[in-house]
mmCIF file of C-alpha atoms and ligand atoms in Angstrom:
data_model
loop_
_atom_site.group_PDB
_atom_site.id
_atom_site.type_symbol
_atom_site.label_atom_id
_atom_site.label_comp_id
_atom_site.label_asym_id
_atom_site.label_seq_id
_atom_site.Cartn_x
_atom_site.Cartn_y
_atom_site.Cartn_z
ATOM 1 C CA MET A 14 0.000 0.000 0.000
ATOM 2 C CA GLN A 15 1.298 3.442 -0.878
ATOM 3 C CA ASP A 16 2.415 5.625 2.042
ATOM 4 C CA SER A 17 0.028 8.587 2.203
ATOM 5 C CA ARG A 18 2.091 10.595 4.697
ATOM 6 C CA LEU A 19 3.295 14.005 3.537
ATOM 7 C CA VAL A 20 6.965 13.903 2.558
ATOM 8 C CA THR A 21 8.914 16.826 4.002
ATOM 9 C CA THR A 22 12.560 17.822 3.700
ATOM 10 C CA TYR A 23 14.982 20.317 5.179
ATOM 11 C CA THR A 24 14.046 22.765 2.418
ATOM 12 C CA PHE A 25 10.355 22.303 3.195
ATOM 13 C CA TRP A 26 10.784 23.116 6.899
ATOM 14 C CA ASN A 27 13.322 25.839 6.310
ATOM 15 C CA THR A 28 10.929 27.513 3.904
ATOM 16 C CA TYR A 29 8.107 27.141 6.442
ATOM 17 C CA ARG A 30 10.230 28.727 9.169
ATOM 18 C CA ASN A 31 11.161 31.636 6.913
ATOM 19 C CA CYS A 32 7.627 32.225 5.651
ATOM 20 C CA PRO A 33 4.668 29.800 5.969
ATOM 21 C CA ARG A 34 3.009 31.366 2.904
ATOM 22 C CA ALA A 35 6.073 30.637 0.766
ATOM 23 C CA CYS A 36 5.941 27.019 1.956
ATOM 24 C CA ALA A 37 2.288 26.808 0.875
ATOM 25 C CA TRP A 38 3.069 28.271 -2.560
ATOM 26 C CA ARG A 39 5.835 25.751 -3.120
ATOM 27 C CA TYR A 40 4.629 22.570 -1.441
ATOM 28 C CA LEU A 41 0.825 22.775 -1.548
ATOM 29 C CA HIS A 42 0.330 24.709 -4.796
ATOM 30 C CA GLU A 43 3.567 23.263 -6.276
ATOM 31 C CA LEU A 44 4.559 26.588 -7.812
ATOM 32 C CA VAL A 45 8.087 27.679 -8.711
ATOM 33 C CA PRO A 46 9.230 30.759 -10.622
ATOM 34 C CA GLN A 47 9.788 30.083 -14.313
ATOM 35 C CA GLY A 48 13.428 29.372 -15.164
ATOM 36 C CA ARG A 49 16.101 28.453 -12.652
ATOM 37 C CA SER A 50 18.854 30.680 -11.356
ATOM 38 C CA THR A 51 22.329 30.280 -12.846
ATOM 39 C CA ASN A 52 23.717 30.052 -9.288
ATOM 40 C CA LEU A 53 21.532 27.044 -8.493
ATOM 41 C CA ARG A 54 22.473 25.338 -11.742
ATOM 42 C CA PHE A 55 26.157 25.933 -11.073
ATOM 43 C CA GLY A 56 25.827 24.507 -7.556
ATOM 44 C CA SER A 57 24.122 21.381 -8.977
ATOM 45 C CA LEU A 58 26.890 20.903 -11.507
ATOM 46 C CA ILE A 59 29.637 21.159 -8.876
ATOM 47 C CA HIS A 60 27.786 18.695 -6.637
ATOM 48 C CA ARG A 61 27.643 16.257 -9.532
ATOM 49 C CA CYS A 62 31.365 16.716 -10.230
ATOM 50 C CA LEU A 63 32.348 16.318 -6.572
ATOM 51 C CA GLU A 64 30.354 13.133 -6.194
ATOM 52 C CA HIS A 65 32.149 11.723 -9.205
ATOM 53 C CA TRP A 66 35.549 12.914 -8.047
ATOM 54 C CA HIS A 67 35.157 11.456 -4.567
ATOM 55 C CA THR A 68 34.114 8.044 -5.897
ATOM 56 C CA GLN A 69 36.256 7.722 -9.054
ATOM 57 C CA GLN A 70 39.110 10.257 -8.634
ATOM 58 C CA ASP A 71 39.173 10.708 -12.411
ATOM 59 C CA ILE A 72 39.527 14.369 -13.386
ATOM 60 C CA GLY A 73 39.157 13.504 -17.102
ATOM 61 C CA ALA A 74 35.711 12.014 -16.418
ATOM 62 C CA VAL A 75 34.812 15.051 -14.296
ATOM 63 C CA GLN A 76 35.708 17.312 -17.220
ATOM 64 C CA GLU A 77 33.423 15.236 -19.457
ATOM 65 C CA ILE A 78 30.566 15.825 -17.011
ATOM 66 C CA ILE A 79 31.232 19.575 -17.210
ATOM 67 C CA ASP A 80 31.423 19.473 -21.016
ATOM 68 C CA GLN A 81 28.093 17.642 -21.276
ATOM 69 C CA ALA A 82 26.387 19.843 -18.689
ATOM 70 C CA CYS A 83 27.501 22.933 -20.619
ATOM 71 C CA ALA A 84 26.886 21.524 -24.091
ATOM 72 C CA HIS A 85 25.431 24.850 -25.299
ATOM 73 C CA ARG A 86 28.365 26.977 -24.150
ATOM 74 C CA MET A 87 29.176 28.306 -27.606
ATOM 75 C CA GLN A 88 25.654 29.779 -27.937
ATOM 76 C CA TYR A 89 25.256 31.279 -24.456
ATOM 77 C CA PRO A 90 27.946 33.442 -22.763
ATOM 78 C CA GLU A 91 26.664 32.650 -19.241
ATOM 79 C CA VAL A 92 27.019 28.908 -19.947
ATOM 80 C CA LEU A 93 30.564 29.442 -21.247
ATOM 81 C CA GLN A 94 31.391 31.370 -18.063
ATOM 82 C CA ALA A 95 30.048 28.474 -15.968
ATOM 83 C CA TRP A 96 32.051 25.963 -18.035
ATOM 84 C CA HIS A 97 35.274 27.943 -17.498
ATOM 85 C CA LEU A 98 34.635 28.349 -13.803
ATOM 86 C CA ALA A 99 33.657 24.708 -13.185
ATOM 87 C CA SER A 100 36.618 23.383 -15.209
ATOM 88 C CA ALA A 101 39.209 25.456 -13.341
ATOM 89 C CA MET A 102 37.531 24.959 -9.974
ATOM 90 C CA MET A 103 37.446 21.163 -10.262
ATOM 91 C CA LEU A 104 41.011 20.945 -11.541
ATOM 92 C CA GLY A 105 42.158 23.152 -8.644
ATOM 93 C CA TYR A 106 40.151 21.007 -6.215
ATOM 94 C CA ALA A 107 41.699 17.785 -7.513
ATOM 95 C CA MET A 108 45.195 19.274 -7.071
ATOM 96 C CA ARG A 109 44.417 20.724 -3.641
ATOM 97 C CA TYR A 110 42.988 17.486 -2.217
ATOM 98 C CA ARG A 111 45.127 14.913 -3.983
ATOM 99 C CA GLU A 112 45.620 13.319 -0.551
ATOM 100 C CA GLU A 113 42.402 13.194 1.465
ATOM 101 C CA THR A 114 42.311 13.451 5.258
ATOM 102 C CA PHE A 115 39.157 11.349 5.490
ATOM 103 C CA THR A 116 37.726 8.129 4.064
ATOM 104 C CA ILE A 117 34.534 8.471 2.060
ATOM 105 C CA THR A 118 32.041 5.791 3.062
ATOM 106 C CA ASP A 119 28.971 6.987 1.144
ATOM 107 C CA THR A 120 27.863 9.675 -1.298
ATOM 108 C CA GLU A 121 24.445 11.062 -2.179
ATOM 109 C CA ARG A 122 22.870 8.940 0.554
ATOM 110 C CA LEU A 123 19.089 9.094 0.785
ATOM 111 C CA PHE A 124 17.232 8.805 4.091
ATOM 112 C CA SER A 125 13.564 8.706 4.979
ATOM 113 C CA GLY A 126 11.572 8.090 8.150
ATOM 114 C CA PRO A 127 8.672 9.328 10.234
ATOM 115 C CA ILE A 128 8.876 12.514 12.260
ATOM 116 C CA ILE A 129 8.826 11.530 15.934
ATOM 117 C CA ASN A 130 6.794 13.011 18.784
ATOM 118 C CA PRO A 131 9.478 13.618 21.439
ATOM 119 C CA ALA A 132 6.988 13.400 24.305
ATOM 120 C CA SER A 133 5.576 9.970 23.419
ATOM 121 C CA GLY A 134 8.332 8.618 21.152
ATOM 122 C CA LYS A 135 5.592 7.721 18.633
ATOM 123 C CA PRO A 136 5.920 8.337 14.898
ATOM 124 C CA SER A 137 3.764 10.947 13.183
ATOM 125 C CA ARG A 138 0.900 9.530 11.099
ATOM 126 C CA THR A 139 1.022 12.607 8.870
ATOM 127 C CA PHE A 140 4.647 13.498 8.151
ATOM 128 C CA LEU A 141 7.734 11.818 6.810
ATOM 129 C CA LEU A 142 11.170 13.390 6.781
ATOM 130 C CA ALA A 143 13.412 12.686 3.777
ATOM 131 C CA GLY A 144 16.673 14.026 2.424
ATOM 132 C CA LYS A 145 19.854 13.433 0.522
ATOM 133 C CA ILE A 146 23.264 13.730 2.185
ATOM 134 C CA ASP A 147 26.205 14.831 0.015
ATOM 135 C CA GLY A 148 28.603 12.418 1.673
ATOM 136 C CA LEU A 149 29.495 10.420 4.756
ATOM 137 C CA VAL A 150 33.132 10.240 5.781
ATOM 138 C CA GLU A 151 35.143 8.612 8.515
ATOM 139 C CA VAL A 152 37.875 10.369 10.476
ATOM 140 C CA ASP A 153 39.676 8.439 13.243
ATOM 141 C CA GLY A 154 36.775 6.001 13.534
ATOM 142 C CA GLU A 155 34.101 8.722 13.805
ATOM 143 C CA VAL A 156 31.419 9.479 11.211
ATOM 144 C CA PHE A 157 30.995 12.993 9.810
ATOM 145 C CA LEU A 158 28.569 14.446 7.303
ATOM 146 C CA LEU A 159 30.287 15.919 4.268
ATOM 147 C CA GLU A 160 28.480 18.939 2.864
ATOM 148 C CA HIS A 161 29.593 20.669 -0.337
ATOM 149 C CA LYS A 162 29.070 24.407 -0.653
ATOM 150 C CA THR A 163 29.988 26.918 -3.336
ATOM 151 C CA THR A 164 30.118 30.575 -2.430
ATOM 152 C CA GLY A 165 31.157 33.856 -3.977
ATOM 153 C CA CYS A 166 32.336 35.227 -0.618
ATOM 154 C CA LEU A 167 34.075 33.222 2.094
ATOM 155 C CA ASP A 168 34.566 35.385 5.166
ATOM 156 C CA GLY A 169 34.170 35.251 8.934
ATOM 157 C CA GLU A 170 30.434 35.929 8.712
ATOM 158 C CA TYR A 171 29.918 33.038 6.294
ATOM 159 C CA LEU A 172 31.748 30.621 8.603
ATOM 160 C CA GLU A 173 29.978 31.975 11.685
ATOM 161 C CA LYS A 174 26.576 31.236 10.149
ATOM 162 C CA LEU A 175 27.474 27.559 9.767
ATOM 163 C CA TRP A 176 27.133 27.166 13.534
ATOM 164 C CA MET A 177 23.413 27.850 13.188
ATOM 165 C CA ASP A 178 22.943 25.584 10.183
ATOM 166 C CA PHE A 179 19.699 23.664 10.773
ATOM 167 C CA GLN A 180 20.212 21.455 7.703
ATOM 168 C CA LEU A 181 23.110 19.320 8.845
ATOM 169 C CA LEU A 182 21.793 19.002 12.384
ATOM 170 C CA LEU A 183 18.595 17.685 10.844
ATOM 171 C CA TYR A 184 20.527 15.218 8.699
ATOM 172 C CA ALA A 185 22.614 14.031 11.653
ATOM 173 C CA TYR A 186 19.427 13.570 13.675
ATOM 174 C CA ALA A 187 17.801 11.603 10.824
ATOM 175 C CA LEU A 188 20.805 9.309 10.357
ATOM 176 C CA GLU A 189 20.856 8.473 14.047
ATOM 177 C CA ARG A 190 17.092 8.018 14.315
ATOM 178 C CA TYR A 191 16.436 6.087 11.110
ATOM 179 C CA ASP A 192 19.716 4.318 10.337
ATOM 180 C CA GLY A 193 21.338 4.046 13.770
ATOM 181 C CA ILE A 194 24.498 5.867 12.645
ATOM 182 C CA ARG A 195 26.071 8.071 15.292
ATOM 183 C CA VAL A 196 27.265 11.267 13.665
ATOM 184 C CA ALA A 197 30.062 13.175 15.400
ATOM 185 C CA GLY A 198 29.758 16.331 13.307
ATOM 186 C CA ALA A 199 29.996 17.863 9.870
ATOM 187 C CA ILE A 200 32.734 18.804 7.460
ATOM 188 C CA TYR A 201 31.762 21.740 5.267
ATOM 189 C CA ASN A 202 33.649 21.442 2.010
ATOM 190 C CA ILE A 203 33.604 25.005 0.682
ATOM 191 C CA LEU A 204 34.650 25.978 -2.862
ATOM 192 C CA VAL A 205 34.928 29.673 -3.639
ATOM 193 C CA LYS A 206 33.632 30.993 -6.957
ATOM 194 C CA ALA A 207 36.290 33.149 -8.618
ATOM 195 C CA LYS A 208 35.013 36.582 -9.626
ATOM 196 C CA LEU A 209 37.197 36.716 -12.761
ATOM 197 C CA ARG A 210 35.381 37.409 -16.013
ATOM 198 C CA GLN A 211 36.518 36.692 -19.556
ATOM 199 C CA GLY A 212 37.642 39.875 -21.324
ATOM 200 C CA GLN A 213 34.991 40.793 -23.897
ATOM 201 C CA GLY A 214 37.056 43.223 -25.999
ATOM 202 C CA GLU A 215 35.582 46.374 -27.530
ATOM 203 C CA THR A 216 32.864 46.880 -30.098
ATOM 204 C CA ALA A 217 33.864 48.910 -33.173
ATOM 205 C CA LEU A 218 31.924 51.873 -31.758
ATOM 206 C CA GLU A 219 33.575 51.644 -28.341
ATOM 207 C CA PHE A 220 36.980 51.529 -30.005
ATOM 208 C CA GLN A 221 36.182 54.564 -32.190
ATOM 209 C CA GLN A 222 35.104 56.533 -29.119
ATOM 210 C CA ARG A 223 38.203 55.561 -27.105
ATOM 211 C CA ALA A 224 40.501 56.281 -30.047
ATOM 212 C CA ALA A 225 38.868 59.688 -30.539
ATOM 213 C CA GLU A 226 39.349 60.552 -26.842
ATOM 214 C CA LEU A 227 43.012 59.490 -26.941
ATOM 215 C CA ALA A 228 43.639 61.394 -30.176
ATOM 216 C CA ALA A 229 42.075 64.528 -28.701
ATOM 217 C CA LYS A 230 44.608 64.393 -25.856
ATOM 218 C CA ASN A 231 47.528 64.195 -28.322
ATOM 219 C CA LYS A 232 49.086 67.322 -29.859
ATOM 220 C CA SER A 233 49.279 65.465 -33.175
ATOM 221 C CA GLY A 234 45.540 64.676 -33.067
ATOM 222 C CA THR A 235 46.258 61.031 -33.763
ATOM 223 C CA THR A 236 46.613 57.814 -31.715
ATOM 224 C CA THR A 237 48.334 54.458 -32.155
ATOM 225 C CA ALA A 238 45.731 52.659 -30.013
ATOM 226 C CA THR A 239 44.446 49.359 -31.379
ATOM 227 C CA ARG A 240 41.100 47.745 -30.775
ATOM 228 C CA LYS A 241 40.914 45.448 -27.689
ATOM 229 C CA LEU A 242 40.013 41.931 -28.801
ATOM 230 C CA PRO A 243 38.017 39.385 -26.770
ATOM 231 C CA GLU A 244 40.150 37.244 -24.459
ATOM 232 C CA ALA A 245 40.796 33.775 -25.942
ATOM 233 C CA ASP A 246 39.281 30.820 -24.079
ATOM 234 C CA ALA A 247 42.723 29.326 -23.442
ATOM 235 C CA ASP A 248 43.989 32.606 -21.944
ATOM 236 C CA PHE A 249 40.992 32.969 -19.657
ATOM 237 C CA GLN A 250 41.253 29.345 -18.549
ATOM 238 C CA ALA A 251 44.951 29.893 -17.766
ATOM 239 C CA ARG A 252 44.082 32.939 -15.618
ATOM 240 C CA LEU A 253 41.452 30.927 -13.750
ATOM 241 C CA ARG A 254 43.854 28.065 -13.146
ATOM 242 C CA VAL A 255 46.345 30.423 -11.553
ATOM 243 C CA LYS A 256 43.539 31.698 -9.325
ATOM 244 C CA TYR A 257 42.557 28.160 -8.285
ATOM 245 C CA ALA A 258 46.162 27.269 -7.434
ATOM 246 C CA ASP A 259 45.612 29.564 -4.424
ATOM 247 C CA PRO A 260 44.721 27.320 -1.414
ATOM 248 C CA GLU A 261 42.388 30.070 -0.137
ATOM 249 C CA MET A 262 39.901 29.184 -2.891
ATOM 250 C CA PHE A 263 39.053 26.029 -0.903
ATOM 251 C CA HIS A 264 38.209 25.635 2.748
ATOM 252 C CA ARG A 265 37.051 22.898 5.076
ATOM 253 C CA GLU A 266 35.265 23.760 8.291
ATOM 254 C CA VAL A 267 34.675 21.043 10.892
ATOM 255 C CA LEU A 268 31.828 21.333 13.399
ATOM 256 C CA TYR A 269 30.919 18.897 16.173
ATOM 257 C CA PHE A 270 27.329 18.146 17.226
ATOM 258 C CA SER A 271 26.202 17.576 20.799
ATOM 259 C CA ARG A 272 23.409 15.146 21.707
ATOM 260 C CA ASP A 273 21.480 18.099 23.192
ATOM 261 C CA GLN A 274 21.485 19.792 19.793
ATOM 262 C CA LEU A 275 19.988 16.689 18.158
ATOM 263 C CA ALA A 276 17.301 16.430 20.862
ATOM 264 C CA GLU A 277 16.423 20.075 20.187
ATOM 265 C CA VAL A 278 16.061 19.300 16.486
ATOM 266 C CA GLU A 279 13.523 16.570 17.252
ATOM 267 C CA ALA A 280 11.525 18.872 19.539
ATOM 268 C CA GLU A 281 11.624 21.774 17.076
ATOM 269 C CA LEU A 282 10.637 19.598 14.142
ATOM 270 C CA TRP A 283 7.624 18.270 16.011
ATOM 271 C CA LEU A 284 6.511 21.782 16.943
ATOM 272 C CA LEU A 285 6.765 22.810 13.307
ATOM 273 C CA THR A 286 4.522 19.908 12.277
ATOM 274 C CA GLN A 287 1.878 21.059 14.795
ATOM 275 C CA GLN A 288 2.015 24.622 13.458
ATOM 276 C CA PHE A 289 1.755 23.372 9.892
ATOM 277 C CA LEU A 290 -1.289 21.217 10.719
ATOM 278 C CA GLU A 291 -2.976 24.192 12.358
ATOM 279 C CA ALA A 292 -2.283 26.391 9.319
ATOM 280 C CA ARG A 293 -3.594 23.723 6.949
ATOM 281 C CA LYS A 294 -6.739 23.194 9.066
ATOM 282 C CA HIS A 295 -7.574 26.878 8.812
ATOM 283 C CA ASP A 296 -6.302 27.108 5.242
ATOM 284 C CA TRP A 297 -4.286 30.117 6.313
ATOM 285 C CA PHE A 298 -0.521 30.235 6.014
ATOM 286 C CA ILE A 299 0.814 33.349 7.697
ATOM 287 C CA ARG A 300 2.812 35.795 5.573
ATOM 288 C CA ASN A 301 6.126 36.682 7.164
ATOM 289 C CA THR A 302 6.390 40.065 5.486
ATOM 290 C CA ALA A 303 9.703 40.719 7.251
ATOM 291 C CA TYR A 304 11.149 38.115 4.884
ATOM 292 C CA CYS A 305 9.856 39.547 1.583
ATOM 293 C CA PHE A 306 13.112 41.432 0.931
ATOM 294 C CA HIS A 307 15.560 39.310 2.865
ATOM 295 C CA TYR A 308 19.172 40.095 1.825
ATOM 296 C CA GLY A 309 17.801 43.027 -0.198
ATOM 297 C CA THR A 310 16.295 40.871 -2.954
ATOM 298 C CA PRO A 311 12.588 40.217 -3.401
ATOM 299 C CA CYS A 312 11.251 36.791 -2.445
ATOM 300 C CA ALA A 313 10.585 34.564 -5.476
ATOM 301 C CA TYR A 314 6.863 34.671 -4.583
ATOM 302 C CA TYR A 315 6.654 38.440 -4.164
ATOM 303 C CA PRO A 316 4.749 39.070 -7.438
ATOM 304 C CA LEU A 317 2.296 36.350 -6.460
ATOM 305 C CA CYS A 318 1.721 37.622 -2.916
ATOM 306 C CA ARG A 319 1.360 41.191 -4.128
ATOM 307 C CA ALA A 320 -1.287 40.078 -6.635
ATOM 308 C CA ASN A 321 -3.001 38.006 -3.934
ATOM 309 C CA GLY A 322 -2.408 34.777 -5.843
ATOM 310 C CA ALA A 323 -4.020 36.002 -9.092
ATOM 311 C CA GLU A 324 -4.227 33.316 -11.788
ATOM 312 C CA HIS A 325 -2.802 35.533 -14.533
ATOM 313 C CA VAL A 326 0.354 36.105 -12.434
ATOM 314 C CA ILE A 327 0.701 32.346 -11.965
ATOM 315 C CA ASP A 328 0.272 31.787 -15.718
ATOM 316 C CA ASN A 329 2.843 34.424 -16.656
ATOM 317 C CA LEU A 330 5.555 34.022 -14.022
ATOM 318 C CA TYR A 331 5.330 30.563 -12.467
ATOM 319 C CA GLU A 332 5.238 26.937 -13.422
ATOM 320 C CA ARG A 333 4.007 23.889 -11.525
ATOM 321 C CA ARG A 334 6.699 21.418 -10.596
ATOM 322 C CA PRO A 335 6.451 18.491 -8.151
ATOM 323 C CA PRO A 336 8.208 19.122 -4.832
ATOM 324 C CA HIS A 337 11.459 17.566 -3.646
ATOM 325 C CA GLU A 338 13.213 17.442 -7.006
ATOM 326 C CA GLU A 339 16.479 17.363 -5.040
ATOM 327 C CA LEU A 340 15.677 13.795 -3.944
ATOM 328 C CA THR A 341 15.579 12.366 -7.440
ATOM 329 C CA ALA A 342 18.802 11.093 -9.005
ATOM 330 C CA THR A 343 20.123 12.837 -12.122
ATOM 331 C CA ARG A 344 22.224 11.233 -14.826
ATOM 332 C CA ASP A 345 25.840 12.420 -15.110
ATOM 333 C CA ASP A 346 25.285 13.326 -18.758
ATOM 334 C CA ALA A 347 22.056 15.273 -18.193
ATOM 335 C CA PRO A 348 22.352 18.924 -19.300
ATOM 336 C CA VAL A 349 22.414 21.409 -16.426
ATOM 337 C CA PHE A 350 22.230 24.671 -18.363
HETATM 338 S S1 SF4 B 414 6.567 37.562 -0.716
HETATM 339 FE FE1 SF4 B 414 6.757 37.747 1.489
HETATM 340 S S2 SF4 B 414 4.807 37.000 2.292
HETATM 341 FE FE2 SF4 B 414 4.948 36.308 0.180
HETATM 342 S S3 SF4 B 414 5.818 34.263 0.301
HETATM 343 FE FE3 SF4 B 414 7.505 35.677 0.005
HETATM 344 S S4 SF4 B 414 8.215 36.171 2.066
HETATM 345 FE FE4 SF4 B 414 6.200 35.264 2.245
#
């Protein structure tokens, strides 16, 4: 018989905590904004490459994954940029971690189990918790979660926020509860995205304007300036490789979990389920308007909330996609961009 319990994930509960209305848009109405951000696609590609690297240690095969994911790079400049960045990043990573300090025991591990009532110890009849863990590793006989992250800015604030990361605590809790694996902590495997951009050269008009300005500054009224040409792919790749030879482009942060933290996760998760049930009973998911412009950018559902859920806004700006796409396996040769 098919399990009728509602599948939830870290992203589900994190969205609910940030704004219950956003959770309803995504998980009850199954709406997502049309298109997918380049950042998300890039993150998916690097996850795919890292999984392959950690299991096969074959940088040639990793490059093939990047080539296939960015098959349309000659047509789209943003795809070419991603191809350059991923190629140099993965090569730099392979050089940086030629010798690993841990033993990988599992990658892309799926888990699933009922959410537990901490007071009675009984499983929920309504909710399941599921997820996918980037990796499990062993260090000196202890098990750690391995979590891959790409970021454009690695600073003290970024590392500080990891201490409050609900995701890996949730995963550690789930592994202990459902699979009986005691997790000592987490290793955040952070890869920094280089900000370098390929030189685009000048258009004929831009060159004419620059040449005219230079000539005007010369007593002779002429200039020897030549038009700047676009940077060749090989030259840009060489610049990126130099950048990724810098050890600071990679970082590993180790955090340890206490048993109290995991008990708190169970209690908090249960409370969230009770709030969700109450919201669903009243068919009213509160809008956390303090979150609409979090980090200075509008929430993906802002046009929808502002239009009070109007159908024409849904038709024009959103598409319906089943939830929890992150739990389904993707082929290594599937296009990403
Ligand atoms: S726009 Fe604001 S109220 Fe609407 S879902 Fe986003 S955060 Fe919530």
